[in-house]
C-alpha atoms as an extended CHARMM CRD file, in Angstrom:
* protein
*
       229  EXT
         1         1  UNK       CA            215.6890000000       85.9130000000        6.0140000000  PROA      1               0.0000000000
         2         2  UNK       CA            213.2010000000       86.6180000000        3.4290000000  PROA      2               0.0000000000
         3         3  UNK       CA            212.3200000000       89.9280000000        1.5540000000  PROA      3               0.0000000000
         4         4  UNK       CA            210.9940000000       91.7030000000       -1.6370000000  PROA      4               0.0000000000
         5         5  UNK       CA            211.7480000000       92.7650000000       -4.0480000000  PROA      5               0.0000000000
         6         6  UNK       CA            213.6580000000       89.4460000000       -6.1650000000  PROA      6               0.0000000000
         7         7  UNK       CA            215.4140000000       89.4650000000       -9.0740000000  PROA      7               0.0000000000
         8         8  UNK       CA            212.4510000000       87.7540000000      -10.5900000000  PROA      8               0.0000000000
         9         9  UNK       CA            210.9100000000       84.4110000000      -10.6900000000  PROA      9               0.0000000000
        10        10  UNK       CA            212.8330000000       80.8550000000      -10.9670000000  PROA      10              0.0000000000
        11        11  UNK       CA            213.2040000000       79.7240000000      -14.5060000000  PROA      11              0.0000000000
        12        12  UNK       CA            209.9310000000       77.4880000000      -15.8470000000  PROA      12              0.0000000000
        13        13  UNK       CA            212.3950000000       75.1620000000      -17.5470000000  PROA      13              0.0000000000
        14        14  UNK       CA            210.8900000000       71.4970000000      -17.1870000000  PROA      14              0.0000000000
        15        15  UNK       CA            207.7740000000       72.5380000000      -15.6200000000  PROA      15              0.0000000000
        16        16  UNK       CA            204.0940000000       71.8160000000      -17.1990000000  PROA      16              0.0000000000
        17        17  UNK       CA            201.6150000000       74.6560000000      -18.6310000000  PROA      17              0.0000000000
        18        18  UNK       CA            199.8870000000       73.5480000000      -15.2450000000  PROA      18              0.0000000000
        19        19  UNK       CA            203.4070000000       74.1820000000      -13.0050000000  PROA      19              0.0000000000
        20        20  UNK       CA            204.0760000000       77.3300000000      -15.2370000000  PROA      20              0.0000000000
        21        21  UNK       CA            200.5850000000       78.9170000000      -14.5990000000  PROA      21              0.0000000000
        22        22  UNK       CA            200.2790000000       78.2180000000      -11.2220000000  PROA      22              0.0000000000
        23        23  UNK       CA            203.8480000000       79.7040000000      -10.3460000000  PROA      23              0.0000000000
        24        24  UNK       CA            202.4740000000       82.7630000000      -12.2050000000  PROA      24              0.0000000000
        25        25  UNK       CA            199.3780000000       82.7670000000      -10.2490000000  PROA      25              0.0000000000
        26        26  UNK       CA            201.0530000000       82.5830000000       -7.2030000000  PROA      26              0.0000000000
        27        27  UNK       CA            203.9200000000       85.4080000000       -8.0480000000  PROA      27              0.0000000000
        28        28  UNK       CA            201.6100000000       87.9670000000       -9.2650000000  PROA      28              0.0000000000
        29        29  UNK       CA            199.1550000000       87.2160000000       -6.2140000000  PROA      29              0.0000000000
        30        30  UNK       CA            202.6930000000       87.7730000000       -4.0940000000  PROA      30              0.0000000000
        31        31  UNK       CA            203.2080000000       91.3590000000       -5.7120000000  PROA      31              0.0000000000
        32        32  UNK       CA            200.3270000000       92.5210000000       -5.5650000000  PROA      32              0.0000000000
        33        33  UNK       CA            200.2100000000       92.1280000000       -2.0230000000  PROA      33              0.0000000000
        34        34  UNK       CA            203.7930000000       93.2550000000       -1.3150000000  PROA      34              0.0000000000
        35        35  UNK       CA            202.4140000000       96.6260000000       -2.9930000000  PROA      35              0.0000000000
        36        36  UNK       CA            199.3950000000       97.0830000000       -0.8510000000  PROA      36              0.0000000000
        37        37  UNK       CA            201.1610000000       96.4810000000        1.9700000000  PROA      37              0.0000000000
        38        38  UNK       CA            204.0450000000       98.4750000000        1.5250000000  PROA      38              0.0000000000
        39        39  UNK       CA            201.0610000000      101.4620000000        0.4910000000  PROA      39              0.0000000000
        40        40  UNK       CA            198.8270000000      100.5530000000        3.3480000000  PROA      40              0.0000000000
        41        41  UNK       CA            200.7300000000       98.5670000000        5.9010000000  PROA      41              0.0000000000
        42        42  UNK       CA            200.0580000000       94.7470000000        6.6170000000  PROA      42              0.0000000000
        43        43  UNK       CA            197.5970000000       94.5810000000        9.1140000000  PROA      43              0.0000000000
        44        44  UNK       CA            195.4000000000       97.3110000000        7.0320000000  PROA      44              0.0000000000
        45        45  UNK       CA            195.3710000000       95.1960000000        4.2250000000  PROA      45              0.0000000000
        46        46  UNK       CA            192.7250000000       92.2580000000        4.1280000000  PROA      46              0.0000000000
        47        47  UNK       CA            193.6900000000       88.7060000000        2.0670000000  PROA      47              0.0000000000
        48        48  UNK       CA            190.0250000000       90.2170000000        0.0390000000  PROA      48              0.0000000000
        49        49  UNK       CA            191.6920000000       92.9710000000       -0.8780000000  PROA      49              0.0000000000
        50        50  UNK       CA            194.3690000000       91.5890000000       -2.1910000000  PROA      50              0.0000000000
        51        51  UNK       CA            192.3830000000       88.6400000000       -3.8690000000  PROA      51              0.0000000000
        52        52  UNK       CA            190.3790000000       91.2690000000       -5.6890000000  PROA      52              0.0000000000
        53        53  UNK       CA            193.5450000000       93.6280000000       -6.0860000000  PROA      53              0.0000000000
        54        54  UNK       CA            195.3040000000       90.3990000000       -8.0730000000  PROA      54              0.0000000000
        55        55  UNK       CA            191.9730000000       89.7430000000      -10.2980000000  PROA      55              0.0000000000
        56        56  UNK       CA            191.3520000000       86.4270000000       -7.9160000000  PROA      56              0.0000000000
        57        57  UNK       CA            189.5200000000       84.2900000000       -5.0710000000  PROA      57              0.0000000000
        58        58  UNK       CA            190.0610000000       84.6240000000       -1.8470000000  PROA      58              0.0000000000
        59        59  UNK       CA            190.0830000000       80.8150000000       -2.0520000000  PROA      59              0.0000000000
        60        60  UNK       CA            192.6510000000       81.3150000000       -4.8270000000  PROA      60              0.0000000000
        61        61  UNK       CA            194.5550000000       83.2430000000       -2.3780000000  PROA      61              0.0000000000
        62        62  UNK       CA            194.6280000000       80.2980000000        0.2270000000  PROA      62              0.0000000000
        63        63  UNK       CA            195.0170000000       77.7320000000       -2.2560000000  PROA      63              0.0000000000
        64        64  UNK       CA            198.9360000000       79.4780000000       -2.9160000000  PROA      64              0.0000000000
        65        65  UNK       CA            199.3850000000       80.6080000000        0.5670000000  PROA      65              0.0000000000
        66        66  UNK       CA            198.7190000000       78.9040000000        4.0670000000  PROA      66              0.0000000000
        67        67  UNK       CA            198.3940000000       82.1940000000        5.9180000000  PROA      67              0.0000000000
        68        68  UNK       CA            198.0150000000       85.8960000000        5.1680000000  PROA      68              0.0000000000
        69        69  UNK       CA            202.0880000000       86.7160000000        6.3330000000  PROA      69              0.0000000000
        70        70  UNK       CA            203.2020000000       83.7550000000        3.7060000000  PROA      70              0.0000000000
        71        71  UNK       CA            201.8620000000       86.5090000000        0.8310000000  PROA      71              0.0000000000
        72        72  UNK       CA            204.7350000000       89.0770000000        2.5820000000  PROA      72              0.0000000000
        73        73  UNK       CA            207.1650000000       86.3920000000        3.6600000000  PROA      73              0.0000000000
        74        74  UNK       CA            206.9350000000       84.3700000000        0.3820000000  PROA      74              0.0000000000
        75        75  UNK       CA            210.3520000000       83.1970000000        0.3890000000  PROA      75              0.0000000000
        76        76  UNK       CA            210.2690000000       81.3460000000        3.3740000000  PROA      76              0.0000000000
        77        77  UNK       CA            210.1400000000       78.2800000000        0.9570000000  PROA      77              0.0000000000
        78        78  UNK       CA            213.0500000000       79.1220000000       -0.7460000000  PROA      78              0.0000000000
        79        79  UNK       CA            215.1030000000       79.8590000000        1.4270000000  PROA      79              0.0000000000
        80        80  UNK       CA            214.0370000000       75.9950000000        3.0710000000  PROA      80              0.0000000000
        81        81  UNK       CA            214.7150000000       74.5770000000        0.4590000000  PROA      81              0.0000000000
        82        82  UNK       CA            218.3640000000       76.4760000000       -1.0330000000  PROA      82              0.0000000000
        83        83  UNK       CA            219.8140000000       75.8590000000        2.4090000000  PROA      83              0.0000000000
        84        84  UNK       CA            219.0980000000       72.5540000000        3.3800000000  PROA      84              0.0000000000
        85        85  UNK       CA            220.4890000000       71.7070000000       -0.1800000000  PROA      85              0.0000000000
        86        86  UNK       CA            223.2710000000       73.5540000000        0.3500000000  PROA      86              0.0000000000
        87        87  UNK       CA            224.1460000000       71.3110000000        3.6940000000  PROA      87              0.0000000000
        88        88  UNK       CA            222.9300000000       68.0950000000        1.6990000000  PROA      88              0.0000000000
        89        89  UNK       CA            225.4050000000       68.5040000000       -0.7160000000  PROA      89              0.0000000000
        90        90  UNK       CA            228.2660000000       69.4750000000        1.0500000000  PROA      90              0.0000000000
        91        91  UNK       CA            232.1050000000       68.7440000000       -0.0040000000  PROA      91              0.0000000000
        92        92  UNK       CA            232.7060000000       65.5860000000        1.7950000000  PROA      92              0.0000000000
        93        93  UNK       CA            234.7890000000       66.6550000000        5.3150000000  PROA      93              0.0000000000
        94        94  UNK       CA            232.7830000000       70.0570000000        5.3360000000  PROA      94              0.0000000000
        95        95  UNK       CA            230.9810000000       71.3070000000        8.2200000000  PROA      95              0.0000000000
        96        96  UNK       CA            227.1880000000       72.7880000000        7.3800000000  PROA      96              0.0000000000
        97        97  UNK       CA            228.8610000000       76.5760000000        7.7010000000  PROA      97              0.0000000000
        98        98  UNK       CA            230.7050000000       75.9230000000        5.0890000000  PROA      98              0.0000000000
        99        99  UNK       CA            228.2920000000       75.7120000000        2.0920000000  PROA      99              0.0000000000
       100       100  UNK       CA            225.6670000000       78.1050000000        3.9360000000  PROA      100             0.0000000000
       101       101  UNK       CA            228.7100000000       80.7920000000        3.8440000000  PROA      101             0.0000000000
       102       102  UNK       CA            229.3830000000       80.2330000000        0.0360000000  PROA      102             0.0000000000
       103       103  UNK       CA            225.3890000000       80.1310000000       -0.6370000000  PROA      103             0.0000000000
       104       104  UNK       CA            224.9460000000       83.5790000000        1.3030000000  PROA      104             0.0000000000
       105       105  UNK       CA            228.0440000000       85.1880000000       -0.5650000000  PROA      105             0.0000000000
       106       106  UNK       CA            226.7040000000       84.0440000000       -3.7880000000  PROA      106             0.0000000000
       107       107  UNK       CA            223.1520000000       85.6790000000       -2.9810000000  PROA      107             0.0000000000
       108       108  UNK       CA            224.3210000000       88.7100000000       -1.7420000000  PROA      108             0.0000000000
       109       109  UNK       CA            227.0520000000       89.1590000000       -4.7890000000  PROA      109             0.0000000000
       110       110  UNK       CA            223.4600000000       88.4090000000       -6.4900000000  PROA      110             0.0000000000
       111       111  UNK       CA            221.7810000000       90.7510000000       -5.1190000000  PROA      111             0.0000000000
       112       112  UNK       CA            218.9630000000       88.4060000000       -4.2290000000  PROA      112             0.0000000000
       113       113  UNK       CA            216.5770000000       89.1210000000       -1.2230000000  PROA      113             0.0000000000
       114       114  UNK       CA            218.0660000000       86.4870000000        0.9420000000  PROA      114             0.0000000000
       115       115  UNK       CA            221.6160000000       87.8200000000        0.6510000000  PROA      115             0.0000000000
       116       116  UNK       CA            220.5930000000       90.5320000000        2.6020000000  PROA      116             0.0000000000
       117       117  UNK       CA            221.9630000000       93.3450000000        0.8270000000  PROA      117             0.0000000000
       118       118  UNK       CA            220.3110000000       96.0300000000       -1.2180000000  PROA      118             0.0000000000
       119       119  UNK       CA            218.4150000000       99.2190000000       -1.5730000000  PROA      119             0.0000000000
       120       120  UNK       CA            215.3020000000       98.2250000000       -1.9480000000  PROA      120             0.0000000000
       121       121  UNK       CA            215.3870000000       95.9580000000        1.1410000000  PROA      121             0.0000000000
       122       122  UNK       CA            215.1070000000       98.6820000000        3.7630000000  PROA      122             0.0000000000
       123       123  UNK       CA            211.3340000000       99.2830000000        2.9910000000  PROA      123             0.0000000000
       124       124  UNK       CA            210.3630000000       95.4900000000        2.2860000000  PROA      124             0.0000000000
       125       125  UNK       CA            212.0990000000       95.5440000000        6.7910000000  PROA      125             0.0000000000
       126       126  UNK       CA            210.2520000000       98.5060000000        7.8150000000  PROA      126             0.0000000000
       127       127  UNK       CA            207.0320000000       96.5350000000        7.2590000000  PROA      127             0.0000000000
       128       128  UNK       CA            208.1680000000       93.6260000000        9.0650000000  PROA      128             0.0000000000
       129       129  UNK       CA            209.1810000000       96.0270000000       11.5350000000  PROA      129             0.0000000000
       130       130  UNK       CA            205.3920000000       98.1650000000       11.8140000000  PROA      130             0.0000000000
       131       131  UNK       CA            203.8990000000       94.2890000000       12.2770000000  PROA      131             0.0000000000
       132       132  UNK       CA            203.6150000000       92.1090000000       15.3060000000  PROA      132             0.0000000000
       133       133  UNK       CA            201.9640000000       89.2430000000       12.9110000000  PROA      133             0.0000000000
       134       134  UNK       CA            205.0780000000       89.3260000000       10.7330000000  PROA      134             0.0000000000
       135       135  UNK       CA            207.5760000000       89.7050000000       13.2180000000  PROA      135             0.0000000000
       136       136  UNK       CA            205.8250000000       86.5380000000       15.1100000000  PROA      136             0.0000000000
       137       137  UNK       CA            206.3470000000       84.4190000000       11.7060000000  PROA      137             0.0000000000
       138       138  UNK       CA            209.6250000000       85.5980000000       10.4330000000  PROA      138             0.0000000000
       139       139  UNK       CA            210.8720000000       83.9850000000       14.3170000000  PROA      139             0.0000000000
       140       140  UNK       CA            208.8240000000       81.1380000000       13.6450000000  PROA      140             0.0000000000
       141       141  UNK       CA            210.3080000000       80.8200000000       10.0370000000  PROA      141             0.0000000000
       142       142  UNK       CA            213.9540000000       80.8790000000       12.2430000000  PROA      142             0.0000000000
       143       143  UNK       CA            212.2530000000       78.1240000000       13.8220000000  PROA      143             0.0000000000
       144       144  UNK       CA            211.7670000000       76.0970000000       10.6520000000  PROA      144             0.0000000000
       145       145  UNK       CA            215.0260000000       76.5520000000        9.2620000000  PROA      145             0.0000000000
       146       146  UNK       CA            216.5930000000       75.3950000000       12.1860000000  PROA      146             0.0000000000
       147       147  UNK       CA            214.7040000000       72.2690000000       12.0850000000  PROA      147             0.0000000000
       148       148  UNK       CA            215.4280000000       71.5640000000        8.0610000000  PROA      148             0.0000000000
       149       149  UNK       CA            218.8080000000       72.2730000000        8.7860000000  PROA      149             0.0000000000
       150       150  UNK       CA            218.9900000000       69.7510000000       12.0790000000  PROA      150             0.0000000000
       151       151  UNK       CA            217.4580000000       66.8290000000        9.8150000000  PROA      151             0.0000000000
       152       152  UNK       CA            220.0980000000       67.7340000000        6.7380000000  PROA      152             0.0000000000
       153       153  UNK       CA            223.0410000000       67.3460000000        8.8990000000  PROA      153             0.0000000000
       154       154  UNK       CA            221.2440000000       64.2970000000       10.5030000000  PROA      154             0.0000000000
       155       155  UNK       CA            220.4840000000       62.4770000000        7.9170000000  PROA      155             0.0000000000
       156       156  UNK       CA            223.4040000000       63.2790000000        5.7650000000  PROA      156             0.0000000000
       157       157  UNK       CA            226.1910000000       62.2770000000        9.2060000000  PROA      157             0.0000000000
       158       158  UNK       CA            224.0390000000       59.4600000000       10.6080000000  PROA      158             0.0000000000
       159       159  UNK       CA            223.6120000000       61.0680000000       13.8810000000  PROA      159             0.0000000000
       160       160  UNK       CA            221.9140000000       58.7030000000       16.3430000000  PROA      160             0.0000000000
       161       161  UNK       CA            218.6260000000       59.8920000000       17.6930000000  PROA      161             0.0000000000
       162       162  UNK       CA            218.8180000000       62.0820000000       20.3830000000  PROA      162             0.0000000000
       163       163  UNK       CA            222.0760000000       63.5460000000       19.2810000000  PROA      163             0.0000000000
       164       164  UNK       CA            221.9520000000       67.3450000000       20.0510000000  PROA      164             0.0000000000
       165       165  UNK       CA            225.0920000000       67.8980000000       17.7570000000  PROA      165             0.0000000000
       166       166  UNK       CA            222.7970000000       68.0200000000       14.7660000000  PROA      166             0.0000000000
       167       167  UNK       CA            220.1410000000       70.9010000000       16.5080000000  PROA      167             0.0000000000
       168       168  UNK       CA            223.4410000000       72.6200000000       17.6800000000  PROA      168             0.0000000000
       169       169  UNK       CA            224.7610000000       72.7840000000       14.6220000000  PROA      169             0.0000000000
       170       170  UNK       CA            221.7190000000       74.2870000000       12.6740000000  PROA      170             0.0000000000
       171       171  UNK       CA            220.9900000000       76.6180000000       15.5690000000  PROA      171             0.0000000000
       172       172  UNK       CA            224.3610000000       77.8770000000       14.7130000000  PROA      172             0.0000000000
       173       173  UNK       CA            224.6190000000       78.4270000000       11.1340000000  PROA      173             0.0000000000
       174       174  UNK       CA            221.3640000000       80.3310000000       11.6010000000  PROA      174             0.0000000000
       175       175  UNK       CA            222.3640000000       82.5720000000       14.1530000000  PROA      175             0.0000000000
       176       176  UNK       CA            225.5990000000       83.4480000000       12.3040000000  PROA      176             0.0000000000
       177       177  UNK       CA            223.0760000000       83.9690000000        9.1810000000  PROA      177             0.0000000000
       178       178  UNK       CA            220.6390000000       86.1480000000       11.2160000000  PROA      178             0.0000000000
       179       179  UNK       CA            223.6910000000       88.1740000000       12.6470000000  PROA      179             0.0000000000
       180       180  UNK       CA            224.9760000000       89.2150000000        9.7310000000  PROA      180             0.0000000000
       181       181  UNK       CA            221.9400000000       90.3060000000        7.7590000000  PROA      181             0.0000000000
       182       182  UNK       CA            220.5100000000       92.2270000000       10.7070000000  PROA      182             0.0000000000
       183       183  UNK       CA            223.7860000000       94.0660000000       11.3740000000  PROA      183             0.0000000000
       184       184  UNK       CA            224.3060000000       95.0460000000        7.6430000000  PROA      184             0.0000000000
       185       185  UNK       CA            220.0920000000       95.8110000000        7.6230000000  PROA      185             0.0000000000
       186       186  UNK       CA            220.6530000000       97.7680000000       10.3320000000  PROA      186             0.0000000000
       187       187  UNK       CA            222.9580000000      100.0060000000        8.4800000000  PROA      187             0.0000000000
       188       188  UNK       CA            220.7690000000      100.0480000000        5.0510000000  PROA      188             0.0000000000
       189       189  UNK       CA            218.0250000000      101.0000000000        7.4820000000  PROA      189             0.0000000000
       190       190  UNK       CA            219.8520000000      104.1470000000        8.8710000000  PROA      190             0.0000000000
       191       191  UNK       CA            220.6710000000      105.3450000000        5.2210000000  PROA      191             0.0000000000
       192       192  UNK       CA            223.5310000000      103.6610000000        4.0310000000  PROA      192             0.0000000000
       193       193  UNK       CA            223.8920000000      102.3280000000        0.2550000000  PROA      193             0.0000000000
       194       194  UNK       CA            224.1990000000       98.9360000000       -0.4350000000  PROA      194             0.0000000000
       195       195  UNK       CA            227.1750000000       99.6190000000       -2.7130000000  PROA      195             0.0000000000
       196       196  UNK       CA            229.0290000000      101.2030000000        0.4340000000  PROA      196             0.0000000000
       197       197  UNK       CA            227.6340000000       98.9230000000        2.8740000000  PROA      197             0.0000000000
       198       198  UNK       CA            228.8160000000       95.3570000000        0.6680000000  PROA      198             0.0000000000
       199       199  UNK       CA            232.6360000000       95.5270000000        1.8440000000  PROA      199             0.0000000000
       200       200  UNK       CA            231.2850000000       95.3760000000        5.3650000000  PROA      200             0.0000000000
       201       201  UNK       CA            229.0510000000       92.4200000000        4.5580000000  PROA      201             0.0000000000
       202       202  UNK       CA            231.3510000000       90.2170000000        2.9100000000  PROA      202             0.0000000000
       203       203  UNK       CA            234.2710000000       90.8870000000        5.4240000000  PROA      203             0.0000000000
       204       204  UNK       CA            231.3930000000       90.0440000000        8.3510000000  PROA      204             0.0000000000
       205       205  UNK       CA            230.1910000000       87.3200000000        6.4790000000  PROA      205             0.0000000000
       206       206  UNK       CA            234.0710000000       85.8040000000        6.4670000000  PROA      206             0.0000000000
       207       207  UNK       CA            235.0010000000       86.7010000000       10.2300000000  PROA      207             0.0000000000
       208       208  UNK       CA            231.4020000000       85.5940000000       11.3150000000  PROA      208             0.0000000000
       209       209  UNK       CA            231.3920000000       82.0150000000        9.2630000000  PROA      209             0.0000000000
       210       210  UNK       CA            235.2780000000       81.7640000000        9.9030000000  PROA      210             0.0000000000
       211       211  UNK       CA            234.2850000000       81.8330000000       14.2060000000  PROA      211             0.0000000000
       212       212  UNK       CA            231.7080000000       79.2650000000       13.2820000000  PROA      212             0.0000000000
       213       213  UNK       CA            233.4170000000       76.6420000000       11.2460000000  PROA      213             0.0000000000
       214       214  UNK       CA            236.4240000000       76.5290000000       14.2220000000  PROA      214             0.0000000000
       215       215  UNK       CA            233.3670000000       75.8360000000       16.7030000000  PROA      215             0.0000000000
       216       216  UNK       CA            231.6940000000       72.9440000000       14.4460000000  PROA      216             0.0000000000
       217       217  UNK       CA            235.2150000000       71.7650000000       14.0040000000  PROA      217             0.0000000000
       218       218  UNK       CA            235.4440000000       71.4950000000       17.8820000000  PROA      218             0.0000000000
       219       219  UNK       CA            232.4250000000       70.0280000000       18.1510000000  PROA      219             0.0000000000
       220       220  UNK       CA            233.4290000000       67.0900000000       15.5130000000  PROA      220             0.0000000000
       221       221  UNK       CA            231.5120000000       63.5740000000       14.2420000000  PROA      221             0.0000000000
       222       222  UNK       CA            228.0520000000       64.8000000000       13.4900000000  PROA      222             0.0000000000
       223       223  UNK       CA            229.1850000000       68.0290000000       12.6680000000  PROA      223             0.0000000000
       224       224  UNK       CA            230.6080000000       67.2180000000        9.5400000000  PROA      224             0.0000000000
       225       225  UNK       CA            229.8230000000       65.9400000000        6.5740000000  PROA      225             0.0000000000
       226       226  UNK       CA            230.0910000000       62.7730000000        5.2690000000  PROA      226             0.0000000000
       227       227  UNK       CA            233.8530000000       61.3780000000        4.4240000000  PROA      227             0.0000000000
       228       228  UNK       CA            235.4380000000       63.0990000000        7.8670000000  PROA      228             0.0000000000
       229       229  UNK       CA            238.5930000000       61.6070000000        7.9960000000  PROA      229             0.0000000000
C-alpha cells in the first residue's frame, strides 16, 4: 500500500512559509532515509543516522514521524486520507468499490507509488520484505485503512451502531486492493517490466473490483452510498 519512490511532493499551493518548510523538512528527512535503507537495510539503519544523514535532530526526526517504519512507510497518510475521500465523495447510489477502483486506476495510469505499478517499486518491496518491523506495520497500516474506510461508509450511509455492513465493506475494498497490488508486485518482483506487466493490472483491477461491487450490491443499505434508490 505504500512505497518509494513518488512522483514528487504535493503542490504547496495555499500553504504558509511555515506549512511549506515543514513539508520540506519532512520529505527530505523521508529520502534520506529511504536511501540508507535501501544501501544498508532498515533495521541497520538507526533514526541518528538518518537525523544526522538529513542535516537534523533526532528530535526533528520524531517531531515528523511517530515511529522509525513511518520514515519508510511515509505514505501511510496519504493513502488514509485519498481513500477515505474517495468513499466520502462517492456518486450518490455507488458502493465504496466503486470510487476506490477509479482512484487505484488513476494512480497506477499515474504511476504513483500507491498504484502499485512500476520499476522502481520492486526494490522499495524487497526492503519491506528483509524486515519483520516493516512487515508488522504495513499489516497494521491494513488495519488502519480498514477502520477509515468503516467510519467513511458509516458516516456517509447512517449505519446504526453495531452495524457490521460498514467493517465488511471496508475489509473488502481492501482486500481486493491488497490482491491486486501483491499479485502484479509479485510479477515486477520476478523481473517483469511495468510496461508489460500494466495490461495485467488494469484487466485484474476490472475483474477483481467488478466481483466486489456485485457482492456490496448483495449486501445492500449501508453498503451504498447516499441517494440508493
Amino acid at each position: 500500500m505504500d512505497s518509494h519512490p513518488a512522483p514528487g511532493p504535493a503542490p504547496d499551493d495555499g500553504l504558509s512559509l511555515r506549512e511549506r518548510k515543514k513539508r520540506r523538512t519532512r520529505q527530505r528527512i523521508s529520502d534520506v532515509a529511504t536511501l540508507l535503507f535501501a544501501a544498508r537495510g532498515f533495521d541497520k539503519v538507526t533514526v541518528a543516522e538518518v537525523a544526522e544523514a538529513a542535516g537534523v535532530s533526532t528530535m526533528t526526526v520524531f517531531n515528523h514521524f511517530a515511529r522509525k517504519e513511518d520514515l519508510y512507510l511515509d505514505r501511510i497518510p496519504e493513502a488514509l486520507a485519498l481513500f477515505t475521500r474517495a468513499v466520502r465523495e462517492r456518486r450518490p447510489g455507488e458502493t465504496a468499490a466503486a470510487p476506490v477502483r477509479r482512484l487505484f486506476l488513476e494512480l497506477a495510469e499515474a504511476g504513483h507509488p500507491l498504484g502499485g505499478l512500476g520499476d522502481t517499486f520492486p526494490a522499495f518491496w524487497r526492503v519491506i520484505l528483509d524486515s519483520p518491523a516493516l512487515r508488522a506495520r504495513v499489516r497494521e497500516a491494513v488495519e488502519e485503512l480498514e477502520d477509515a474506510l468503516a467510519r467513511a461508509v458509516a458516516e456517509t450511509t447512517g449505519a446504526r451502531p453495531g452495524d457490521p455492513v460498514p467493517r465488511l465493506t471496508a475489509a473488502l475494498t481492501v482486500t481486493a486492493y491488497r490482491t491486486v497490488v501483491a499479485t502484479t508486485m509479485a510479477r515486477l518482483l520476478a523481473g517483469e517490466r511495468a510496461a508489460d506487466a500494466a495490461p495485467g493490472h488494469r484487466a485484474l483491477i476490472g475483474t477483481t473490483f467488478d466481483a466486489l461491487e456485485a457482492a456490496l450490491r448483495a449486501l445492500d443499505g449501508p453498503a451504498r452510498g447516499p441517494g440508493t434508490p
